[in-house]
Amino acid sequence: MKQILCSLLFILCCFQLTAQEQDLRLRNEVGLKYRFNKKNDLSFSYRLDLKENISQFRRSNFSLAYGHKFNKWLSGELYYRFMTNHDKDENRFRIALSADKKIYRKTKLDYRTLMQHDINYFDGDYLKRYSPNYVWRNRIKIKRSINKRIEVHIYTEPFINFDNNGTRLSRWRNGLGASYSKKRWQFSASYFHQYEFIGTPNIWHVFAWGVDYDITRVIRPKKKKKNKQKK
């Protein structure tokens, strides 16, 4: 356990020491999740992204996701996001599988793999010229529960692109964060450093802070009233 934690911390520190800051961003997200039962949920969220050292608007993100829990350790998600800014609109589709395993007392190892695809428009002329670009992301995260309400985590996540130019490592993200949960709401704060490989030897470094606020609403079926039979 200690070896895994030290290895991830070492990777994160190496990224930080070798990086030259080029852009600092901020992500503010508000989400609402409807939980229908123990296995199925539907979530909505809005995220505002700022760039250029948190001085300029980057984009707005509107998301819809359906999650399904197959068993205690395996879950899946179908995800759609509409992204818009002053220049263009984009549609993002994702399908993901996540698995977690308890490795030491209050510590869990979480692995998520997902395939991501972005497309701007759905009209026929655009689709004829469009060259598909798929991104395969694999995130390894270690989560540690401090108590019933506070949890901390650290993770690493490479991005692999599949397009007409072949397969290549396009990004590498390393981050950490903490969350505080109470009843049906959760507040989270996070930070990550991301390498963006835009061509050898050019590497773009992105630093981003995140602040999230999520509310979970449990939907329970209404109980049927029993009709009292008159004797």
Backbone as CSV, one residue per row, in Angstrom:
resi,resn,N_x,N_y,N_z,CA_x,CA_y,CA_z,C_x,C_y,C_z
1,MET,0.834,-1.200,0.000,0.000,0.000,0.000,0.873,1.257,0.000
2,LYS,1.852,1.318,0.916,2.738,2.475,1.006,3.540,2.652,-0.274
3,GLN,3.927,1.541,-0.901,4.705,1.619,-2.132,3.879,2.232,-3.263
4,ILE,2.577,1.872,-3.334,1.707,2.432,-4.371,1.538,3.926,-4.170
5,LEU,1.267,4.332,-2.929,1.089,5.748,-2.631,2.350,6.548,-2.947
6,CYS,3.488,6.032,-2.532,4.761,6.728,-2.770,5.055,6.835,-4.265
7,SER,4.724,5.790,-5.032,4.974,5.809,-6.470,4.141,6.888,-7.161
8,LEU,2.834,6.971,-6.805,1.976,7.982,-7.414,2.393,9.387,-7.000
9,LEU,2.764,9.570,-5.752,3.231,10.876,-5.289,4.519,11.274,-5.993
10,PHE,5.401,10.306,-6.226,6.656,10.574,-6.930,6.391,11.017,-8.364
11,ILE,5.449,10.322,-9.050,5.102,10.696,-10.431,4.556,12.107,-10.474
12,LEU,3.652,12.419,-9.540,3.050,13.746,-9.503,4.102,14.817,-9.243
13,CYS,5.018,14.571,-8.321,6.068,15.542,-8.013,6.999,15.757,-9.205
14,CYS,7.296,14.678,-9.919,8.158,14.803,-11.100,7.517,15.692,-12.153
15,PHE,6.226,15.523,-12.383,5.521,16.376,-13.334,5.586,17.831,-12.897
16,GLN,5.411,18.071,-11.600,5.401,19.431,-11.103,6.782,20.089,-11.216
17,LEU,7.829,19.350,-10.919,9.174,19.915,-10.921,9.672,20.220,-12.325
18,THR,9.244,19.415,-13.301,9.741,19.607,-14.659,8.880,20.561,-15.468
19,ALA,7.720,20.954,-14.917,6.795,21.775,-15.688,7.123,23.252,-15.606
20,GLN,6.835,23.959,-16.694,6.881,25.410,-16.720,5.454,25.886,-16.928
21,GLU,4.943,26.649,-15.983,3.543,27.032,-16.025,3.230,27.842,-17.269
22,GLN,2.194,27.407,-17.993,1.780,28.111,-19.205,0.321,28.518,-19.156
23,ASP,-0.488,27.800,-18.386,-1.888,28.197,-18.262,-2.459,27.662,-16.955
24,LEU,-3.105,28.530,-16.210,-3.779,28.157,-14.978,-5.272,28.309,-15.209
25,ARG,-6.031,27.248,-14.927,-7.464,27.240,-15.187,-8.257,26.963,-13.917
26,LEU,-9.527,27.280,-13.979,-10.433,27.036,-12.865,-11.715,26.422,-13.404
27,ARG,-12.195,25.365,-12.727,-13.432,24.700,-13.109,-14.415,24.768,-11.943
28,ASN,-15.578,25.350,-12.175,-16.626,25.428,-11.162,-17.826,24.623,-11.647
29,GLU,-18.226,23.628,-10.863,-19.296,22.740,-11.314,-20.374,22.591,-10.241
30,VAL,-21.624,22.572,-10.708,-22.778,22.306,-9.854,-23.533,21.135,-10.457
31,GLY,-23.845,20.123,-9.646,-24.494,18.934,-10.181,-25.674,18.490,-9.346
32,LEU,-26.594,17.806,-10.004,-27.778,17.245,-9.349,-27.938,15.809,-9.823
33,LYS,-28.018,14.881,-8.859,-28.146,13.467,-9.200,-29.469,12.928,-8.662
34,TYR,-30.186,12.193,-9.533,-31.413,11.513,-9.139,-31.108,10.018,-9.019
35,ARG,-31.260,9.486,-7.833,-30.990,8.061,-7.615,-32.326,7.330,-7.521
36,PHE,-32.588,6.473,-8.513,-33.860,5.770,-8.571,-33.887,4.557,-7.650
37,ASN,-32.766,3.880,-7.543,-32.623,2.729,-6.649,-31.131,2.519,-6.404
38,LYS,-30.766,1.392,-5.839,-29.365,1.150,-5.500,-28.482,0.962,-6.724
39,LYS,-29.077,0.698,-7.895,-28.284,0.378,-9.079,-28.300,1.454,-10.165
40,ASN,-29.320,2.314,-10.187,-29.478,3.251,-11.298,-29.594,4.693,-10.835
41,ASP,-28.935,5.588,-11.573,-29.036,7.008,-11.267,-28.883,7.834,-12.547
42,LEU,-29.397,9.049,-12.491,-29.324,9.996,-13.594,-28.828,11.318,-13.039
43,SER,-27.808,11.912,-13.660,-27.222,13.140,-13.124,-27.148,14.233,-14.182
44,PHE,-27.312,15.470,-13.721,-27.212,16.666,-14.559,-26.179,17.587,-13.924
45,SER,-25.416,18.306,-14.738,-24.425,19.223,-14.171,-24.138,20.375,-15.133
46,TYR,-23.689,21.467,-14.549,-23.203,22.608,-15.333,-21.818,22.969,-14.807
47,ARG,-20.871,23.176,-15.741,-19.510,23.540,-15.346,-19.050,24.758,-16.133
48,LEU,-18.495,25.712,-15.422,-17.919,26.916,-16.021,-16.405,26.807,-15.968
49,ASP,-15.753,26.912,-17.133,-14.295,26.822,-17.221,-13.694,28.194,-17.512
50,LEU,-12.642,28.541,-16.757,-11.896,29.776,-16.977,-10.470,29.426,-17.354
51,LYS,-9.827,30.268,-18.179,-8.460,30.019,-18.638,-7.629,31.290,-18.540
52,GLU,-6.404,31.238,-19.124,-5.487,32.380,-19.116,-5.303,32.928,-17.702
53,ASN,-4.824,32.004,-16.834,-4.618,32.338,-15.415,-5.905,32.846,-14.758
54,ILE,-6.998,32.134,-15.067,-8.331,32.385,-14.486,-8.815,33.792,-14.788
55,SER,-8.459,34.336,-15.937,-8.853,35.698,-16.281,-9.846,35.756,-17.443
56,GLN,-10.000,34.620,-18.196,-10.868,34.641,-19.365,-11.818,33.445,-19.362
57,PHE,-12.982,33.652,-19.963,-13.950,32.577,-20.140,-13.418,31.569,-21.154
58,ARG,-13.475,30.299,-20.806,-13.051,29.242,-21.724,-14.250,28.571,-22.389
59,ARG,-15.173,28.033,-21.557,-16.377,27.431,-22.119,-17.366,27.078,-21.011
60,SER,-18.609,26.854,-21.426,-19.653,26.333,-20.554,-19.910,24.880,-20.921
61,ASN,-20.184,24.049,-19.915,-20.399,22.624,-20.131,-21.719,22.189,-19.481
62,PHE,-22.603,21.604,-20.287,-23.865,21.072,-19.787,-23.827,19.555,-19.973
63,SER,-23.988,18.801,-18.883,-23.774,17.356,-18.945,-24.990,16.568,-18.463
64,LEU,-25.150,15.397,-19.059,-26.186,14.445,-18.676,-25.540,13.061,-18.657
65,ALA,-25.744,12.314,-17.561,-25.111,11.000,-17.443,-26.060,9.997,-16.796
66,TYR,-25.984,8.766,-17.288,-26.738,7.660,-16.700,-25.740,6.663,-16.133
67,GLY,-25.907,6.324,-14.868,-25.003,5.379,-14.229,-25.726,4.120,-13.789
68,HIS,-25.038,2.987,-13.915,-25.613,1.697,-13.505,-24.564,0.907,-12.735
69,LYS,-24.972,0.383,-11.591,-24.064,-0.405,-10.761,-24.363,-1.886,-10.983
70,PHE,-23.396,-2.607,-11.551,-23.595,-4.016,-11.852,-23.515,-4.879,-10.594
71,ASN,-22.550,-4.555,-9.740,-22.404,-5.258,-8.462,-21.658,-4.339,-7.491
72,LYS,-21.139,-4.868,-6.407,-20.516,-4.044,-5.380,-19.259,-3.326,-5.864
73,TRP,-18.567,-3.894,-6.864,-17.285,-3.315,-7.261,-17.231,-2.805,-8.708
74,LEU,-18.252,-3.109,-9.534,-18.230,-2.738,-10.946,-19.443,-1.882,-11.301
75,SER,-19.190,-0.776,-12.008,-20.273,0.113,-12.453,-19.962,0.638,-13.851
76,GLY,-21.004,1.117,-14.533,-20.853,1.663,-15.875,-21.548,3.008,-15.995
77,GLU,-21.209,3.761,-17.064,-21.801,5.085,-17.257,-21.895,5.415,-18.746
78,LEU,-23.026,5.996,-19.125,-23.208,6.600,-20.447,-23.315,8.102,-20.228
79,TYR,-22.575,8.882,-21.021,-22.383,10.289,-20.678,-22.467,11.156,-21.940
80,TYR,-23.155,12.294,-21.810,-23.210,13.275,-22.905,-22.913,14.661,-22.331
81,ARG,-22.105,15.437,-23.043,-21.800,16.810,-22.631,-21.893,17.744,-23.844
82,PHE,-22.576,18.871,-23.630,-22.630,19.921,-24.642,-21.715,21.051,-24.184
83,MET,-20.708,21.380,-25.012,-19.718,22.390,-24.664,-19.856,23.568,-25.623
84,THR,-19.853,24.770,-25.093,-20.035,25.941,-25.939,-19.182,27.103,-25.448
85,ASN,-18.682,27.903,-26.410,-17.963,29.139,-26.085,-18.219,30.145,-27.206
86,HIS,-17.418,31.200,-27.265,-17.649,32.251,-28.249,-17.345,31.804,-29.684
87,ASP,-16.538,30.743,-29.827,-16.082,30.331,-31.157,-16.841,29.148,-31.751
88,LYS,-17.186,28.152,-30.911,-17.791,26.945,-31.475,-18.555,26.174,-30.404
89,ASP,-19.350,25.207,-30.885,-20.060,24.267,-30.016,-19.513,22.870,-30.274
90,GLU,-19.527,22.047,-29.227,-19.062,20.671,-29.362,-19.972,19.739,-28.581
91,ASN,-20.090,18.508,-29.091,-20.846,17.462,-28.410,-19.882,16.339,-28.040
92,ARG,-19.929,15.924,-26.785,-19.014,14.875,-26.312,-19.818,13.683,-25.817
93,PHE,-19.432,12.509,-26.291,-20.057,11.258,-25.867,-19.001,10.378,-25.199
94,ARG,-19.400,9.736,-24.099,-18.467,8.850,-23.409,-19.195,7.597,-22.926
95,ILE,-18.466,6.495,-22.902,-18.931,5.267,-22.275,-17.800,4.789,-21.368
96,ALA,-18.137,4.435,-20.130,-17.086,4.150,-19.154,-17.438,2.939,-18.297
97,LEU,-16.387,2.274,-17.808,-16.503,1.205,-16.822,-15.574,1.539,-15.665
98,SER,-16.069,1.353,-14.429,-15.263,1.644,-13.243,-15.298,0.450,-12.302
99,ALA,-14.155,0.180,-11.696,-14.053,-0.908,-10.720,-13.231,-0.426,-9.536
100,ASP,-13.615,-0.817,-8.336,-12.836,-0.443,-7.157,-12.670,-1.643,-6.236
101,LYS,-11.594,-1.592,-5.466,-11.280,-2.702,-4.560,-10.633,-2.152,-3.295
102,LYS,-11.097,-2.624,-2.162,-10.514,-2.221,-0.894,-9.157,-2.884,-0.743
103,ILE,-8.115,-2.077,-0.510,-6.770,-2.641,-0.443,-6.140,-2.507,0.944
104,TYR,-6.659,-1.569,1.756,-6.095,-1.443,3.093,-7.039,-0.622,3.959
105,ARG,-7.693,-1.264,4.881,-8.607,-0.616,5.815,-9.541,0.367,5.114
106,LYS,-9.324,1.677,5.272,-10.211,2.683,4.689,-9.732,3.165,3.318
107,THR,-8.891,2.395,2.661,-8.303,2.791,1.383,-8.807,1.909,0.255
108,LYS,-9.157,2.542,-0.875,-9.634,1.820,-2.045,-8.798,2.166,-3.267
109,LEU,-8.629,1.180,-4.121,-7.992,1.383,-5.420,-9.098,1.414,-6.466
110,ASP,-9.180,2.495,-7.232,-10.246,2.688,-8.212,-9.636,2.762,-9.613
111,TYR,-10.211,1.987,-10.541,-9.756,2.012,-11.932,-10.937,2.334,-12.831
112,ARG,-10.758,3.339,-13.708,-11.805,3.699,-14.660,-11.228,3.735,-16.066
113,THR,-11.912,3.074,-16.988,-11.533,3.125,-18.393,-12.723,3.661,-19.181
114,LEU,-12.461,4.587,-20.107,-13.562,5.156,-20.885,-13.108,5.482,-22.299
115,MET,-14.078,5.469,-23.217,-13.848,5.880,-24.601,-14.634,7.163,-24.834
116,GLN,-13.988,8.155,-25.408,-14.554,9.494,-25.561,-14.511,9.914,-27.023
117,HIS,-15.576,10.577,-27.463,-15.662,10.997,-28.857,-16.325,12.364,-28.930
118,ASP,-15.693,13.330,-29.595,-16.234,14.682,-29.757,-16.663,14.904,-31.202
119,ILE,-17.767,15.629,-31.356,-18.246,15.983,-32.693,-18.916,17.352,-32.616
120,ASN,-18.696,18.184,-33.632,-19.246,19.541,-33.598,-20.695,19.607,-34.057
121,TYR,-20.978,19.043,-35.229,-22.310,19.163,-35.806,-22.803,17.788,-36.259
122,PHE,-24.120,17.711,-36.512,-24.720,16.448,-36.925,-25.293,16.500,-38.342
123,ASP,-25.080,17.613,-39.069,-25.618,17.704,-40.416,-24.796,16.859,-41.388
124,GLY,-25.435,16.458,-42.490,-24.825,15.532,-43.435,-23.542,16.022,-44.063
125,ASP,-23.468,17.304,-44.463,-22.271,17.836,-45.109,-21.065,17.799,-44.180
126,TYR,-21.299,18.150,-42.924,-20.186,18.139,-41.964,-19.708,16.711,-41.714
127,LEU,-20.634,15.774,-41.581,-20.268,14.392,-41.279,-19.502,13.747,-42.423
128,LYS,-19.737,14.183,-43.676,-19.003,13.630,-44.811,-17.529,14.003,-44.750
129,ARG,-17.230,15.209,-44.241,-15.836,15.672,-44.165,-15.177,15.343,-42.823
130,TYR,-15.983,14.906,-41.868,-15.487,14.727,-40.503,-14.591,13.496,-40.376
131,SER,-13.456,13.675,-39.721,-12.549,12.559,-39.436,-12.672,12.200,-37.952
132,PRO,-13.196,11.031,-37.630,-13.420,10.669,-36.224,-12.128,10.674,-35.410
133,ASN,-12.235,11.144,-34.182,-11.110,11.157,-33.252,-11.600,10.604,-31.921
134,TYR,-11.105,9.429,-31.570,-11.511,8.784,-30.319,-10.385,8.920,-29.303
135,VAL,-10.779,9.103,-28.047,-9.803,9.224,-26.967,-10.086,8.135,-25.946
136,TRP,-9.060,7.351,-25.657,-9.162,6.286,-24.652,-8.442,6.750,-23.397
137,ARG,-9.182,6.822,-22.287,-8.635,7.318,-21.028,-8.669,6.213,-19.973
138,ASN,-7.547,6.045,-19.256,-7.455,5.047,-18.201,-6.939,5.722,-16.926
139,ARG,-7.811,5.802,-15.941,-7.465,6.504,-14.700,-7.299,5.524,-13.552
140,ILE,-6.186,5.642,-12.846,-5.942,4.865,-11.626,-5.972,5.837,-10.457
141,LYS,-6.861,5.573,-9.504,-7.053,6.491,-8.379,-6.986,5.725,-7.058
142,ILE,-6.349,6.333,-6.077,-6.348,5.795,-4.717,-7.160,6.730,-3.847
143,LYS,-8.193,6.180,-3.178,-9.089,6.957,-2.333,-8.914,6.535,-0.870
144,ARG,-8.886,7.519,-0.009,-8.695,7.260,1.417,-9.763,7.996,2.218
145,SER,-10.539,7.264,3.018,-11.559,7.865,3.874,-10.929,8.298,5.193
146,ILE,-10.977,9.595,5.463,-10.446,10.108,6.729,-11.437,9.825,7.852
147,ASN,-12.709,10.063,7.584,-13.794,9.715,8.486,-15.052,9.488,7.639
148,LYS,-16.219,9.504,8.257,-17.451,9.224,7.527,-17.776,10.295,6.480
149,ARG,-17.243,11.493,6.637,-17.610,12.597,5.752,-16.493,13.069,4.825
150,ILE,-15.242,12.862,5.205,-14.114,13.401,4.444,-13.355,12.284,3.736
151,GLU,-13.072,12.505,2.454,-12.302,11.557,1.656,-11.273,12.315,0.829
152,VAL,-10.076,11.767,0.690,-9.019,12.358,-0.131,-8.624,11.344,-1.205
153,HIS,-8.044,11.847,-2.298,-7.640,10.945,-3.363,-6.459,11.519,-4.142
154,ILE,-5.789,10.634,-4.848,-4.711,11.001,-5.768,-4.839,10.076,-6.977
155,TYR,-4.541,10.609,-8.195,-4.744,9.778,-9.385,-3.775,10.161,-10.494
156,THR,-3.676,9.264,-11.459,-2.933,9.506,-12.688,-3.773,8.991,-13.850
157,GLU,-3.738,9.696,-15.016,-4.620,9.334,-16.129,-3.999,9.727,-17.470
158,PRO,-3.577,8.752,-18.270,-3.106,9.046,-19.631,-4.272,9.096,-20.618
159,PHE,-4.142,9.924,-21.666,-5.121,10.051,-22.743,-4.474,9.529,-24.027
160,ILE,-5.092,8.556,-24.671,-4.559,7.983,-25.910,-5.527,8.283,-27.043
161,ASN,-5.031,8.944,-28.096,-5.867,9.328,-29.239,-5.808,8.286,-30.355
162,PHE,-6.980,8.071,-30.995,-7.078,7.221,-32.176,-7.707,8.056,-33.294
163,ASP,-6.951,8.366,-34.350,-7.486,9.132,-35.473,-6.770,8.724,-36.758
164,ASN,-6.907,9.549,-37.797,-6.285,9.217,-39.089,-4.765,9.196,-39.023
165,ASN,-4.194,9.875,-38.038,-2.737,9.909,-37.892,-2.195,8.742,-37.077
166,GLY,-3.090,7.843,-36.648,-2.653,6.685,-35.883,-2.970,6.821,-34.397
167,THR,-2.198,6.101,-33.606,-2.393,6.081,-32.150,-1.259,6.828,-31.485
168,ARG,-1.596,7.697,-30.529,-0.550,8.460,-29.850,-1.019,8.888,-28.464
169,LEU,-0.063,9.120,-27.587,-0.345,9.673,-26.272,-0.503,11.178,-26.423
170,SER,-1.711,11.696,-26.182,-1.971,13.115,-26.418,-1.917,13.949,-25.145
171,ARG,-2.277,13.351,-23.993,-2.278,14.075,-22.722,-1.918,13.125,-21.593
172,TRP,-1.445,13.716,-20.503,-1.238,12.931,-19.286,-1.608,13.827,-18.116
173,ARG,-2.606,13.389,-17.345,-3.134,14.186,-16.239,-2.821,13.517,-14.907
174,ASN,-2.369,14.307,-13.936,-2.087,13.829,-12.589,-2.702,14.806,-11.596
175,GLY,-3.436,14.282,-10.627,-4.127,15.203,-9.729,-4.402,14.623,-8.362
176,LEU,-4.958,15.475,-7.524,-5.361,15.088,-6.179,-6.559,15.934,-5.776
177,GLY,-7.247,15.507,-4.722,-8.424,16.250,-4.308,-8.971,15.746,-2.992
178,ALA,-10.006,16.422,-2.520,-10.667,16.062,-1.272,-12.147,16.396,-1.388
179,SER,-12.967,15.651,-0.663,-14.406,15.889,-0.687,-14.967,15.797,0.725
180,TYR,-16.048,16.551,0.933,-16.755,16.546,2.216,-18.219,16.260,1.924
181,SER,-18.752,15.198,2.517,-20.132,14.785,2.256,-20.965,14.870,3.529
182,LYS,-22.219,15.269,3.348,-23.158,15.335,4.465,-24.556,15.086,3.949
183,LYS,-25.182,14.038,4.448,-26.508,13.625,4.017,-26.524,13.452,2.502
184,ARG,-27.211,14.367,1.761,-27.355,14.176,0.324,-26.583,15.183,-0.505
185,TRP,-25.634,15.873,0.065,-24.834,16.801,-0.721,-23.350,16.565,-0.488
186,GLN,-22.549,16.996,-1.472,-21.098,16.797,-1.395,-20.381,18.023,-1.968
187,PHE,-19.365,18.463,-1.259,-18.511,19.560,-1.723,-17.121,19.000,-1.981
188,SER,-16.547,19.317,-3.158,-15.228,18.781,-3.530,-14.310,19.893,-4.016
189,ALA,-13.033,19.737,-3.725,-11.996,20.633,-4.231,-10.884,19.770,-4.815
190,SER,-10.359,20.153,-5.973,-9.356,19.329,-6.634,-8.328,20.189,-7.356
191,TYR,-7.232,19.535,-7.733,-6.165,20.201,-8.483,-5.505,19.166,-9.377
192,PHE,-5.188,19.540,-10.615,-4.421,18.627,-11.463,-3.449,19.397,-12.339
193,HIS,-2.400,18.674,-12.731,-1.434,19.173,-13.716,-1.518,18.262,-14.924
194,GLN,-1.583,18.855,-16.108,-1.770,18.084,-17.332,-0.732,18.444,-18.384
195,TYR,-0.086,17.409,-18.900,0.775,17.556,-20.068,-0.083,17.409,-21.313
196,GLU,0.042,18.332,-22.270,-0.618,18.199,-23.563,0.457,18.148,-24.629
197,PHE,0.586,16.986,-25.285,1.636,16.768,-26.267,1.158,17.262,-27.633
198,ILE,1.487,18.494,-27.965,1.009,19.109,-29.208,2.007,18.936,-30.349
199,GLY,3.015,18.144,-30.133,4.029,17.905,-31.170,5.421,18.044,-30.594
200,THR,6.293,17.089,-30.915,7.658,17.085,-30.404,8.439,18.281,-30.940
201,PRO,9.182,19.034,-30.100,9.305,18.832,-28.653,8.355,19.712,-27.850
202,ASN,7.293,20.229,-28.482,6.388,21.153,-27.821,5.444,20.430,-26.865
203,ILE,5.401,20.885,-25.630,4.509,20.341,-24.615,3.823,21.516,-23.923
204,TRP,2.509,21.462,-23.861,1.734,22.519,-23.214,1.359,22.043,-21.822
205,HIS,1.674,22.867,-20.817,1.377,22.509,-19.436,0.129,23.234,-18.962
206,VAL,-0.823,22.479,-18.448,-2.065,23.050,-17.935,-2.176,22.720,-16.454
207,PHE,-2.480,23.741,-15.656,-2.729,23.573,-14.230,-4.171,23.989,-13.982
208,ALA,-4.917,23.189,-13.254,-6.332,23.505,-13.077,-6.790,23.207,-11.658
209,TRP,-7.545,24.159,-11.098,-8.229,23.973,-9.825,-9.692,23.673,-10.116
210,GLY,-10.298,22.846,-9.297,-11.704,22.517,-9.476,-12.473,22.648,-8.179
211,VAL,-13.681,23.188,-8.279,-14.580,23.290,-7.133,-15.937,22.745,-7.575
212,ASP,-16.426,21.697,-6.896,-17.679,21.040,-7.278,-18.651,21.016,-6.105
213,TYR,-19.931,21.157,-6.450,-20.987,21.041,-5.450,-22.079,20.156,-6.036
214,ASP,-22.344,19.014,-5.383,-23.302,18.038,-5.909,-24.384,17.721,-4.885
215,ILE,-25.600,17.586,-5.391,-26.747,17.225,-4.562,-27.345,15.931,-5.100
216,THR,-27.651,14.994,-4.209,-28.269,13.731,-4.597,-29.708,13.681,-4.091
217,ARG,-30.614,13.409,-4.987,-32.024,13.281,-4.626,-32.437,11.832,-4.843
218,VAL,-32.958,11.213,-3.820,-33.399,9.825,-3.902,-34.880,9.793,-4.253
219,ILE,-35.191,9.095,-5.333,-36.581,8.982,-5.777,-37.129,7.635,-5.325
220,ARG,-38.127,7.664,-4.501,-38.742,6.440,-4.004,-40.162,6.324,-4.555
221,PRO,-40.529,5.125,-4.972,-41.899,4.955,-5.485,-42.918,5.184,-4.382
222,LYS,-44.034,5.770,-4.791,-45.079,6.034,-3.808,-45.730,4.725,-3.367
223,LYS,-45.967,4.648,-2.077,-46.607,3.454,-1.546,-48.098,3.474,-1.863
224,LYS,-48.579,2.351,-2.321,-49.995,2.249,-2.637,-50.817,2.125,-1.367
225,LYS,-51.833,2.917,-1.314,-52.701,2.870,-0.148,-53.636,1.664,-0.253
226,LYS,-53.690,0.946,0.827,-54.561,-0.231,0.851,-55.998,0.207,1.136
227,ASN,-56.883,-0.245,0.303,-58.284,0.064,0.513,-58.863,-0.809,1.610
228,LYS,-59.400,-0.126,2.583,-59.985,-0.864,3.715,-61.342,-1.439,3.298
229,GLN,-61.485,-2.697,3.498,-62.731,-3.359,3.148,-63.733,-3.226,4.286
230,LYS,-64.897,-2.766,3.900,-65.956,-2.613,4.903,-66.579,-3.980,5.184
231,LYS,-66.720,-4.211,6.452,-67.331,-5.481,6.848,-68.854,-5.377,6.801
